[in-house]
């Protein structure tokens, strides 16, 4: 079963009718969704069972997580409906070519983490498209000292204090750990799913089902 927000509002229509760009139009659409949480979204959610596993594919624009409270309010709405929620943040593995881009990705991820206040699973996506996987090994679970050393080598000495502060921030929020996802490998998918299940405690509240036996039928 699939719920499509385009049944409620379309980005293309908003951009055409209001003369907005992609980012402005997207913010408008999400705010319109926020205004309809108790109507359209609640009606859509009523189509699912209590133990259904729902995945919300959210836009990637960082402004929605750092500048406006739309997704925060969306999450709070789900919580009020007794959903167990976690955020899965996907960072393109092809973006991780050096330490400066890694830190940039971590900052964007941290912004979403602080805004949403949810358990977070950080995933390095599109690993199946990476040709030199060894180049990424240093960034999967890097040491803070390694990150600081690499940053200082690539940036001028005037940024030394800033580099140190950034690394400490990333390290203190445990934001230096990413799970690689390779869609060609079933074990990779299963591992990512297990991490998400653990965050939301999926299945832990399920009742144990015991088959009833009739003693008279036991021969």
JSON list of C-alpha atoms in Angstrom, two decimals:
[
{"chain": "A", "resi": 1, "resn": "UNK", "atom": "CA", "xyz": [0.00, 0.00, 0.00]},
{"chain": "A", "resi": 2, "resn": "UNK", "atom": "CA", "xyz": [1.30, 3.43, -0.90]},
{"chain": "A", "resi": 3, "resn": "UNK", "atom": "CA", "xyz": [0.26, 6.90, 0.24]},
{"chain": "A", "resi": 4, "resn": "UNK", "atom": "CA", "xyz": [1.35, 9.67, -2.11]},
{"chain": "A", "resi": 5, "resn": "UNK", "atom": "CA", "xyz": [1.50, 13.28, -0.92]},
{"chain": "A", "resi": 6, "resn": "UNK", "atom": "CA", "xyz": [0.93, 14.34, -4.52]},
{"chain": "A", "resi": 7, "resn": "UNK", "atom": "CA", "xyz": [-2.70, 13.37, -3.97]},
{"chain": "A", "resi": 8, "resn": "UNK", "atom": "CA", "xyz": [-2.79, 16.28, -1.52]},
{"chain": "A", "resi": 9, "resn": "UNK", "atom": "CA", "xyz": [-0.47, 18.79, -3.21]},
{"chain": "A", "resi": 10, "resn": "UNK", "atom": "CA", "xyz": [1.98, 18.77, -6.12]},
{"chain": "A", "resi": 11, "resn": "UNK", "atom": "CA", "xyz": [5.32, 20.57, -6.17]},
{"chain": "A", "resi": 12, "resn": "UNK", "atom": "CA", "xyz": [5.06, 21.16, -9.91]},
{"chain": "A", "resi": 13, "resn": "UNK", "atom": "CA", "xyz": [1.66, 22.81, -9.50]},
{"chain": "A", "resi": 14, "resn": "UNK", "atom": "CA", "xyz": [2.90, 25.00, -6.65]},
{"chain": "A", "resi": 15, "resn": "UNK", "atom": "CA", "xyz": [5.94, 26.16, -8.62]},
{"chain": "A", "resi": 16, "resn": "UNK", "atom": "CA", "xyz": [3.81, 26.95, -11.68]},
{"chain": "A", "resi": 17, "resn": "UNK", "atom": "CA", "xyz": [0.94, 28.67, -9.90]},
{"chain": "A", "resi": 18, "resn": "UNK", "atom": "CA", "xyz": [2.90, 30.59, -7.25]},
{"chain": "A", "resi": 19, "resn": "UNK", "atom": "CA", "xyz": [6.09, 31.23, -9.22]},
{"chain": "A", "resi": 20, "resn": "UNK", "atom": "CA", "xyz": [8.28, 29.61, -6.55]},
{"chain": "A", "resi": 21, "resn": "UNK", "atom": "CA", "xyz": [11.59, 27.83, -7.06]},
{"chain": "A", "resi": 22, "resn": "UNK", "atom": "CA", "xyz": [12.14, 24.18, -6.09]},
{"chain": "A", "resi": 23, "resn": "UNK", "atom": "CA", "xyz": [13.21, 24.90, -2.50]},
{"chain": "A", "resi": 24, "resn": "UNK", "atom": "CA", "xyz": [10.53, 27.50, -1.81]},
{"chain": "A", "resi": 25, "resn": "UNK", "atom": "CA", "xyz": [7.90, 25.33, -3.44]},
{"chain": "A", "resi": 26, "resn": "UNK", "atom": "CA", "xyz": [8.94, 22.35, -1.37]},
{"chain": "A", "resi": 27, "resn": "UNK", "atom": "CA", "xyz": [8.71, 24.32, 1.87]},
{"chain": "A", "resi": 28, "resn": "UNK", "atom": "CA", "xyz": [5.22, 25.48, 0.82]},
{"chain": "A", "resi": 29, "resn": "UNK", "atom": "CA", "xyz": [4.16, 21.88, 0.11]},
{"chain": "A", "resi": 30, "resn": "UNK", "atom": "CA", "xyz": [5.46, 20.61, 3.43]},
{"chain": "A", "resi": 31, "resn": "UNK", "atom": "CA", "xyz": [3.74, 23.43, 5.32]},
{"chain": "A", "resi": 32, "resn": "UNK", "atom": "CA", "xyz": [0.52, 22.52, 3.51]},
{"chain": "A", "resi": 33, "resn": "UNK", "atom": "CA", "xyz": [1.02, 18.92, 4.66]},
{"chain": "A", "resi": 34, "resn": "UNK", "atom": "CA", "xyz": [1.54, 20.20, 8.20]},
{"chain": "A", "resi": 35, "resn": "UNK", "atom": "CA", "xyz": [-1.80, 22.02, 7.98]},
{"chain": "A", "resi": 36, "resn": "UNK", "atom": "CA", "xyz": [-3.45, 18.74, 6.98]},
{"chain": "A", "resi": 37, "resn": "UNK", "atom": "CA", "xyz": [-1.89, 16.36, 9.50]},
{"chain": "A", "resi": 38, "resn": "UNK", "atom": "CA", "xyz": [-5.18, 15.86, 11.34]},
{"chain": "A", "resi": 39, "resn": "UNK", "atom": "CA", "xyz": [-7.14, 15.39, 8.12]},
{"chain": "A", "resi": 40, "resn": "UNK", "atom": "CA", "xyz": [-5.38, 13.91, 5.09]},
{"chain": "A", "resi": 41, "resn": "UNK", "atom": "CA", "xyz": [-2.48, 12.20, 6.87]},
{"chain": "A", "resi": 42, "resn": "UNK", "atom": "CA", "xyz": [-4.58, 10.78, 9.70]},
{"chain": "A", "resi": 43, "resn": "UNK", "atom": "CA", "xyz": [-7.02, 9.36, 7.16]},
{"chain": "A", "resi": 44, "resn": "UNK", "atom": "CA", "xyz": [-4.14, 7.74, 5.25]},
{"chain": "A", "resi": 45, "resn": "UNK", "atom": "CA", "xyz": [-2.65, 6.27, 8.44]},
{"chain": "A", "resi": 46, "resn": "UNK", "atom": "CA", "xyz": [-5.99, 4.74, 9.37]},
{"chain": "A", "resi": 47, "resn": "UNK", "atom": "CA", "xyz": [-5.55, 2.37, 6.40]},
{"chain": "A", "resi": 48, "resn": "UNK", "atom": "CA", "xyz": [-2.69, 0.58, 8.14]},
{"chain": "A", "resi": 49, "resn": "UNK", "atom": "CA", "xyz": [-2.67, -1.97, 10.94]},
{"chain": "A", "resi": 50, "resn": "UNK", "atom": "CA", "xyz": [-1.00, -1.42, 14.31]},
{"chain": "A", "resi": 51, "resn": "UNK", "atom": "CA", "xyz": [1.94, -3.70, 13.50]},
{"chain": "A", "resi": 52, "resn": "UNK", "atom": "CA", "xyz": [2.52, -2.41, 9.95]},
{"chain": "A", "resi": 53, "resn": "UNK", "atom": "CA", "xyz": [6.01, -1.16, 9.12]},
{"chain": "A", "resi": 54, "resn": "UNK", "atom": "CA", "xyz": [5.82, 2.25, 7.47]},
{"chain": "A", "resi": 55, "resn": "UNK", "atom": "CA", "xyz": [8.60, 4.04, 5.58]},
{"chain": "A", "resi": 56, "resn": "UNK", "atom": "CA", "xyz": [8.28, 7.77, 4.89]},
{"chain": "A", "resi": 57, "resn": "UNK", "atom": "CA", "xyz": [10.49, 8.92, 2.02]},
{"chain": "A", "resi": 58, "resn": "UNK", "atom": "CA", "xyz": [11.29, 12.52, 2.97]},
{"chain": "A", "resi": 59, "resn": "UNK", "atom": "CA", "xyz": [12.81, 15.27, 0.79]},
{"chain": "A", "resi": 60, "resn": "UNK", "atom": "CA", "xyz": [16.56, 15.73, 1.03]},
{"chain": "A", "resi": 61, "resn": "UNK", "atom": "CA", "xyz": [16.63, 19.53, 1.28]},
{"chain": "A", "resi": 62, "resn": "UNK", "atom": "CA", "xyz": [18.41, 20.35, 4.54]},
{"chain": "A", "resi": 63, "resn": "UNK", "atom": "CA", "xyz": [16.31, 23.53, 4.99]},
{"chain": "A", "resi": 64, "resn": "UNK", "atom": "CA", "xyz": [13.35, 21.35, 5.94]},
{"chain": "A", "resi": 65, "resn": "UNK", "atom": "CA", "xyz": [15.31, 20.01, 8.90]},
{"chain": "A", "resi": 66, "resn": "UNK", "atom": "CA", "xyz": [17.28, 23.07, 9.97]},
{"chain": "A", "resi": 67, "resn": "UNK", "atom": "CA", "xyz": [15.17, 26.15, 9.17]},
{"chain": "A", "resi": 68, "resn": "UNK", "atom": "CA", "xyz": [11.50, 25.21, 9.56]},
{"chain": "A", "resi": 69, "resn": "UNK", "atom": "CA", "xyz": [9.69, 22.99, 12.11]},
{"chain": "A", "resi": 70, "resn": "UNK", "atom": "CA", "xyz": [7.59, 21.12, 9.55]},
{"chain": "A", "resi": 71, "resn": "UNK", "atom": "CA", "xyz": [9.23, 17.69, 9.85]},
{"chain": "A", "resi": 72, "resn": "UNK", "atom": "CA", "xyz": [9.58, 18.05, 13.60]},
{"chain": "A", "resi": 73, "resn": "UNK", "atom": "CA", "xyz": [5.82, 18.58, 13.84]},
{"chain": "A", "resi": 74, "resn": "UNK", "atom": "CA", "xyz": [5.27, 15.70, 11.42]},
{"chain": "A", "resi": 75, "resn": "UNK", "atom": "CA", "xyz": [7.26, 13.42, 13.73]},
{"chain": "A", "resi": 76, "resn": "UNK", "atom": "CA", "xyz": [5.40, 14.62, 16.81]},
{"chain": "A", "resi": 77, "resn": "UNK", "atom": "CA", "xyz": [2.11, 13.87, 15.04]},
{"chain": "A", "resi": 78, "resn": "UNK", "atom": "CA", "xyz": [3.25, 10.28, 14.45]},
{"chain": "A", "resi": 79, "resn": "UNK", "atom": "CA", "xyz": [4.26, 9.92, 18.08]},
{"chain": "A", "resi": 80, "resn": "UNK", "atom": "CA", "xyz": [0.84, 11.11, 19.22]},
{"chain": "A", "resi": 81, "resn": "UNK", "atom": "CA", "xyz": [-0.59, 8.34, 17.06]},
{"chain": "A", "resi": 82, "resn": "UNK", "atom": "CA", "xyz": [1.58, 5.87, 19.05]},
{"chain": "A", "resi": 83, "resn": "UNK", "atom": "CA", "xyz": [4.04, 5.18, 16.24]},
{"chain": "A", "resi": 84, "resn": "UNK", "atom": "CA", "xyz": [7.58, 4.20, 17.17]},
{"chain": "A", "resi": 85, "resn": "UNK", "atom": "CA", "xyz": [9.71, 6.45, 14.99]},
{"chain": "A", "resi": 86, "resn": "UNK", "atom": "CA", "xyz": [13.37, 6.63, 14.05]},
{"chain": "A", "resi": 87, "resn": "UNK", "atom": "CA", "xyz": [15.19, 8.72, 11.45]},
{"chain": "A", "resi": 88, "resn": "UNK", "atom": "CA", "xyz": [17.28, 7.02, 8.76]},
{"chain": "A", "resi": 89, "resn": "UNK", "atom": "CA", "xyz": [19.74, 9.51, 7.27]},
{"chain": "A", "resi": 90, "resn": "UNK", "atom": "CA", "xyz": [21.24, 8.55, 3.92]},
{"chain": "A", "resi": 91, "resn": "UNK", "atom": "CA", "xyz": [24.53, 10.10, 2.85]},
{"chain": "A", "resi": 92, "resn": "UNK", "atom": "CA", "xyz": [25.69, 9.42, -0.70]},
{"chain": "A", "resi": 93, "resn": "UNK", "atom": "CA", "xyz": [28.89, 7.38, -0.49]},
{"chain": "A", "resi": 94, "resn": "UNK", "atom": "CA", "xyz": [30.18, 9.06, -3.65]},
{"chain": "A", "resi": 95, "resn": "UNK", "atom": "CA", "xyz": [30.07, 12.32, -1.70]},
{"chain": "A", "resi": 96, "resn": "UNK", "atom": "CA", "xyz": [32.69, 10.94, 0.73]},
{"chain": "A", "resi": 97, "resn": "UNK", "atom": "CA", "xyz": [35.83, 11.63, -1.22]},
{"chain": "A", "resi": 98, "resn": "UNK", "atom": "CA", "xyz": [37.76, 13.55, 1.44]},
{"chain": "A", "resi": 99, "resn": "UNK", "atom": "CA", "xyz": [37.54, 14.60, 5.08]},
{"chain": "A", "resi": 100, "resn": "UNK", "atom": "CA", "xyz": [36.09, 18.05, 4.38]},
{"chain": "A", "resi": 101, "resn": "UNK", "atom": "CA", "xyz": [33.08, 16.57, 2.60]},
{"chain": "A", "resi": 102, "resn": "UNK", "atom": "CA", "xyz": [32.72, 13.97, 5.34]},
{"chain": "A", "resi": 103, "resn": "UNK", "atom": "CA", "xyz": [32.53, 16.69, 8.01]},
{"chain": "A", "resi": 104, "resn": "UNK", "atom": "CA", "xyz": [30.06, 18.65, 5.88]},
{"chain": "A", "resi": 105, "resn": "UNK", "atom": "CA", "xyz": [27.86, 15.55, 5.61]},
{"chain": "A", "resi": 106, "resn": "UNK", "atom": "CA", "xyz": [28.11, 14.98, 9.36]},
{"chain": "A", "resi": 107, "resn": "UNK", "atom": "CA", "xyz": [27.05, 18.55, 10.09]},
{"chain": "A", "resi": 108, "resn": "UNK", "atom": "CA", "xyz": [24.00, 18.21, 7.86]},
{"chain": "A", "resi": 109, "resn": "UNK", "atom": "CA", "xyz": [23.16, 14.91, 9.54]},
{"chain": "A", "resi": 110, "resn": "UNK", "atom": "CA", "xyz": [23.64, 16.41, 12.99]},
{"chain": "A", "resi": 111, "resn": "UNK", "atom": "CA", "xyz": [21.33, 19.29, 12.10]},
{"chain": "A", "resi": 112, "resn": "UNK", "atom": "CA", "xyz": [18.55, 16.83, 11.28]},
{"chain": "A", "resi": 113, "resn": "UNK", "atom": "CA", "xyz": [19.31, 14.78, 14.39]},
{"chain": "A", "resi": 114, "resn": "UNK", "atom": "CA", "xyz": [19.06, 17.76, 16.75]},
{"chain": "A", "resi": 115, "resn": "UNK", "atom": "CA", "xyz": [15.91, 19.09, 15.08]},
{"chain": "A", "resi": 116, "resn": "UNK", "atom": "CA", "xyz": [13.98, 15.82, 15.00]},
{"chain": "A", "resi": 117, "resn": "UNK", "atom": "CA", "xyz": [15.12, 14.49, 18.40]},
{"chain": "A", "resi": 118, "resn": "UNK", "atom": "CA", "xyz": [14.80, 10.89, 17.24]},
{"chain": "A", "resi": 119, "resn": "UNK", "atom": "CA", "xyz": [16.93, 7.75, 17.35]},
{"chain": "A", "resi": 120, "resn": "UNK", "atom": "CA", "xyz": [19.15, 8.02, 14.30]},
{"chain": "A", "resi": 121, "resn": "UNK", "atom": "CA", "xyz": [20.57, 5.45, 11.89]},
{"chain": "A", "resi": 122, "resn": "UNK", "atom": "CA", "xyz": [23.20, 6.93, 9.58]},
{"chain": "A", "resi": 123, "resn": "UNK", "atom": "CA", "xyz": [23.67, 5.10, 6.30]},
{"chain": "A", "resi": 124, "resn": "UNK", "atom": "CA", "xyz": [26.27, 5.42, 3.60]},
{"chain": "A", "resi": 125, "resn": "UNK", "atom": "CA", "xyz": [24.14, 4.73, 0.53]},
{"chain": "A", "resi": 126, "resn": "UNK", "atom": "CA", "xyz": [24.94, 3.67, -3.04]},
{"chain": "A", "resi": 127, "resn": "UNK", "atom": "CA", "xyz": [27.91, 1.55, -1.98]},
{"chain": "A", "resi": 128, "resn": "UNK", "atom": "CA", "xyz": [27.19, -0.63, -5.01]},
{"chain": "A", "resi": 129, "resn": "UNK", "atom": "CA", "xyz": [28.27, 2.28, -7.23]},
{"chain": "A", "resi": 130, "resn": "UNK", "atom": "CA", "xyz": [31.60, 2.88, -5.49]},
{"chain": "A", "resi": 131, "resn": "UNK", "atom": "CA", "xyz": [34.57, 1.56, -7.44]},
{"chain": "A", "resi": 132, "resn": "UNK", "atom": "CA", "xyz": [37.28, 2.22, -4.82]},
{"chain": "A", "resi": 133, "resn": "UNK", "atom": "CA", "xyz": [35.77, 1.08, -1.52]},
{"chain": "A", "resi": 134, "resn": "UNK", "atom": "CA", "xyz": [39.13, 1.30, 0.28]},
{"chain": "A", "resi": 135, "resn": "UNK", "atom": "CA", "xyz": [38.93, 5.09, -0.05]},
{"chain": "A", "resi": 136, "resn": "UNK", "atom": "CA", "xyz": [35.84, 5.03, 2.20]},
{"chain": "A", "resi": 137, "resn": "UNK", "atom": "CA", "xyz": [37.12, 2.71, 4.92]},
{"chain": "A", "resi": 138, "resn": "UNK", "atom": "CA", "xyz": [38.69, 5.57, 6.89]},
{"chain": "A", "resi": 139, "resn": "UNK", "atom": "CA", "xyz": [35.31, 7.31, 7.11]},
{"chain": "A", "resi": 140, "resn": "UNK", "atom": "CA", "xyz": [33.07, 4.40, 8.18]},
{"chain": "A", "resi": 141, "resn": "UNK", "atom": "CA", "xyz": [34.17, 4.56, 11.82]},
{"chain": "A", "resi": 142, "resn": "UNK", "atom": "CA", "xyz": [37.05, 7.05, 11.93]},
{"chain": "A", "resi": 143, "resn": "UNK", "atom": "CA", "xyz": [39.13, 8.13, 14.88]},
{"chain": "A", "resi": 144, "resn": "UNK", "atom": "CA", "xyz": [38.76, 11.80, 15.88]},
{"chain": "A", "resi": 145, "resn": "UNK", "atom": "CA", "xyz": [42.53, 12.23, 15.80]},
{"chain": "A", "resi": 146, "resn": "UNK", "atom": "CA", "xyz": [42.58, 11.01, 12.19]},
{"chain": "A", "resi": 147, "resn": "UNK", "atom": "CA", "xyz": [39.82, 13.43, 11.19]},
{"chain": "A", "resi": 148, "resn": "UNK", "atom": "CA", "xyz": [41.53, 16.38, 12.89]},
{"chain": "A", "resi": 149, "resn": "UNK", "atom": "CA", "xyz": [44.86, 15.57, 11.31]},
{"chain": "A", "resi": 150, "resn": "UNK", "atom": "CA", "xyz": [43.32, 15.31, 7.85]},
{"chain": "A", "resi": 151, "resn": "UNK", "atom": "CA", "xyz": [41.39, 18.57, 8.28]},
{"chain": "A", "resi": 152, "resn": "UNK", "atom": "CA", "xyz": [44.46, 20.47, 9.43]},
{"chain": "A", "resi": 153, "resn": "UNK", "atom": "CA", "xyz": [46.42, 19.23, 6.42]},
{"chain": "A", "resi": 154, "resn": "UNK", "atom": "CA", "xyz": [43.77, 20.48, 3.99]},
{"chain": "A", "resi": 155, "resn": "UNK", "atom": "CA", "xyz": [42.98, 23.82, 5.63]},
{"chain": "A", "resi": 156, "resn": "UNK", "atom": "CA", "xyz": [45.05, 26.82, 6.66]},
{"chain": "A", "resi": 157, "resn": "UNK", "atom": "CA", "xyz": [46.46, 27.18, 10.18]},
{"chain": "A", "resi": 158, "resn": "UNK", "atom": "CA", "xyz": [43.96, 29.93, 10.95]},
{"chain": "A", "resi": 159, "resn": "UNK", "atom": "CA", "xyz": [41.23, 27.25, 10.98]},
{"chain": "A", "resi": 160, "resn": "UNK", "atom": "CA", "xyz": [42.95, 24.99, 13.53]},
{"chain": "A", "resi": 161, "resn": "UNK", "atom": "CA", "xyz": [40.66, 25.96, 16.42]},
{"chain": "A", "resi": 162, "resn": "UNK", "atom": "CA", "xyz": [37.58, 25.65, 14.23]},
{"chain": "A", "resi": 163, "resn": "UNK", "atom": "CA", "xyz": [38.68, 22.22, 13.03]},
{"chain": "A", "resi": 164, "resn": "UNK", "atom": "CA", "xyz": [39.19, 21.05, 16.60]},
{"chain": "A", "resi": 165, "resn": "UNK", "atom": "CA", "xyz": [35.75, 22.34, 17.64]},
{"chain": "A", "resi": 166, "resn": "UNK", "atom": "CA", "xyz": [34.07, 20.62, 14.69]},
{"chain": "A", "resi": 167, "resn": "UNK", "atom": "CA", "xyz": [35.72, 17.27, 15.40]},
{"chain": "A", "resi": 168, "resn": "UNK", "atom": "CA", "xyz": [34.82, 17.48, 19.09]},
{"chain": "A", "resi": 169, "resn": "UNK", "atom": "CA", "xyz": [31.21, 18.26, 18.18]},
{"chain": "A", "resi": 170, "resn": "UNK", "atom": "CA", "xyz": [30.96, 15.33, 15.79]},
{"chain": "A", "resi": 171, "resn": "UNK", "atom": "CA", "xyz": [32.64, 13.00, 18.26]},
{"chain": "A", "resi": 172, "resn": "UNK", "atom": "CA", "xyz": [30.54, 14.09, 21.25]},
{"chain": "A", "resi": 173, "resn": "UNK", "atom": "CA", "xyz": [27.32, 13.37, 19.35]},
{"chain": "A", "resi": 174, "resn": "UNK", "atom": "CA", "xyz": [28.64, 10.01, 18.14]},
{"chain": "A", "resi": 175, "resn": "UNK", "atom": "CA", "xyz": [28.15, 11.18, 14.59]},
{"chain": "A", "resi": 176, "resn": "UNK", "atom": "CA", "xyz": [31.26, 9.53, 13.17]},
{"chain": "A", "resi": 177, "resn": "UNK", "atom": "CA", "xyz": [29.66, 6.16, 12.52]},
{"chain": "A", "resi": 178, "resn": "UNK", "atom": "CA", "xyz": [27.98, 5.25, 9.23]},
{"chain": "A", "resi": 179, "resn": "UNK", "atom": "CA", "xyz": [26.57, 1.92, 8.09]},
{"chain": "A", "resi": 180, "resn": "UNK", "atom": "CA", "xyz": [27.41, 1.05, 4.47]},
{"chain": "A", "resi": 181, "resn": "UNK", "atom": "CA", "xyz": [24.47, -0.09, 2.35]},
{"chain": "A", "resi": 182, "resn": "UNK", "atom": "CA", "xyz": [25.09, -2.19, -0.74]},
{"chain": "A", "resi": 183, "resn": "UNK", "atom": "CA", "xyz": [21.81, -3.07, -2.44]},
{"chain": "A", "resi": 184, "resn": "UNK", "atom": "CA", "xyz": [23.47, -5.99, -4.23]},
{"chain": "A", "resi": 185, "resn": "UNK", "atom": "CA", "xyz": [24.16, -7.78, -0.94]},
{"chain": "A", "resi": 186, "resn": "UNK", "atom": "CA", "xyz": [21.27, -9.24, 1.03]},
{"chain": "A", "resi": 187, "resn": "UNK", "atom": "CA", "xyz": [23.32, -9.32, 4.24]},
{"chain": "A", "resi": 188, "resn": "UNK", "atom": "CA", "xyz": [23.98, -5.59, 3.93]},
{"chain": "A", "resi": 189, "resn": "UNK", "atom": "CA", "xyz": [20.26, -4.88, 3.64]},
{"chain": "A", "resi": 190, "resn": "UNK", "atom": "CA", "xyz": [19.45, -7.21, 6.53]},
{"chain": "A", "resi": 191, "resn": "UNK", "atom": "CA", "xyz": [22.02, -5.54, 8.76]},
{"chain": "A", "resi": 192, "resn": "UNK", "atom": "CA", "xyz": [20.65, -2.06, 8.07]},
{"chain": "A", "resi": 193, "resn": "UNK", "atom": "CA", "xyz": [17.11, -3.29, 8.71]},
{"chain": "A", "resi": 194, "resn": "UNK", "atom": "CA", "xyz": [18.22, -4.88, 11.99]},
{"chain": "A", "resi": 195, "resn": "UNK", "atom": "CA", "xyz": [19.67, -1.56, 13.15]},
{"chain": "A", "resi": 196, "resn": "UNK", "atom": "CA", "xyz": [16.40, 0.21, 12.36]},
{"chain": "A", "resi": 197, "resn": "UNK", "atom": "CA", "xyz": [14.35, -2.53, 14.05]},
{"chain": "A", "resi": 198, "resn": "UNK", "atom": "CA", "xyz": [16.49, -2.15, 17.16]},
{"chain": "A", "resi": 199, "resn": "UNK", "atom": "CA", "xyz": [15.90, 1.63, 17.23]},
{"chain": "A", "resi": 200, "resn": "UNK", "atom": "CA", "xyz": [12.12, 1.33, 17.11]},
{"chain": "A", "resi": 201, "resn": "UNK", "atom": "CA", "xyz": [12.02, -1.98, 19.05]},
{"chain": "A", "resi": 202, "resn": "UNK", "atom": "CA", "xyz": [10.01, -3.45, 16.22]},
{"chain": "A", "resi": 203, "resn": "UNK", "atom": "CA", "xyz": [8.25, -6.67, 17.17]},
{"chain": "A", "resi": 204, "resn": "UNK", "atom": "CA", "xyz": [9.25, -6.57, 20.84]},
{"chain": "A", "resi": 205, "resn": "UNK", "atom": "CA", "xyz": [5.70, -5.82, 21.96]},
{"chain": "A", "resi": 206, "resn": "UNK", "atom": "CA", "xyz": [4.15, -8.57, 19.87]},
{"chain": "A", "resi": 207, "resn": "UNK", "atom": "CA", "xyz": [2.17, -11.17, 21.78]},
{"chain": "A", "resi": 208, "resn": "UNK", "atom": "CA", "xyz": [3.62, -14.65, 21.92]},
{"chain": "A", "resi": 209, "resn": "UNK", "atom": "CA", "xyz": [1.32, -16.94, 19.98]},
{"chain": "A", "resi": 210, "resn": "UNK", "atom": "CA", "xyz": [0.91, -20.45, 21.38]},
{"chain": "A", "resi": 211, "resn": "UNK", "atom": "CA", "xyz": [-0.98, -23.12, 19.51]},
{"chain": "A", "resi": 212, "resn": "UNK", "atom": "CA", "xyz": [-3.84, -24.63, 21.49]},
{"chain": "A", "resi": 213, "resn": "UNK", "atom": "CA", "xyz": [-3.86, -28.41, 21.63]},
{"chain": "A", "resi": 214, "resn": "UNK", "atom": "CA", "xyz": [-6.81, -30.56, 22.56]},
{"chain": "A", "resi": 215, "resn": "UNK", "atom": "CA", "xyz": [-5.57, -33.28, 24.96]},
{"chain": "A", "resi": 216, "resn": "UNK", "atom": "CA", "xyz": [-8.20, -35.67, 23.60]},
{"chain": "A", "resi": 217, "resn": "UNK", "atom": "CA", "xyz": [-6.58, -35.50, 20.17]},
{"chain": "A", "resi": 218, "resn": "UNK", "atom": "CA", "xyz": [-3.19, -36.47, 21.55]},
{"chain": "A", "resi": 219, "resn": "UNK", "atom": "CA", "xyz": [-2.67, -40.15, 20.81]}
]
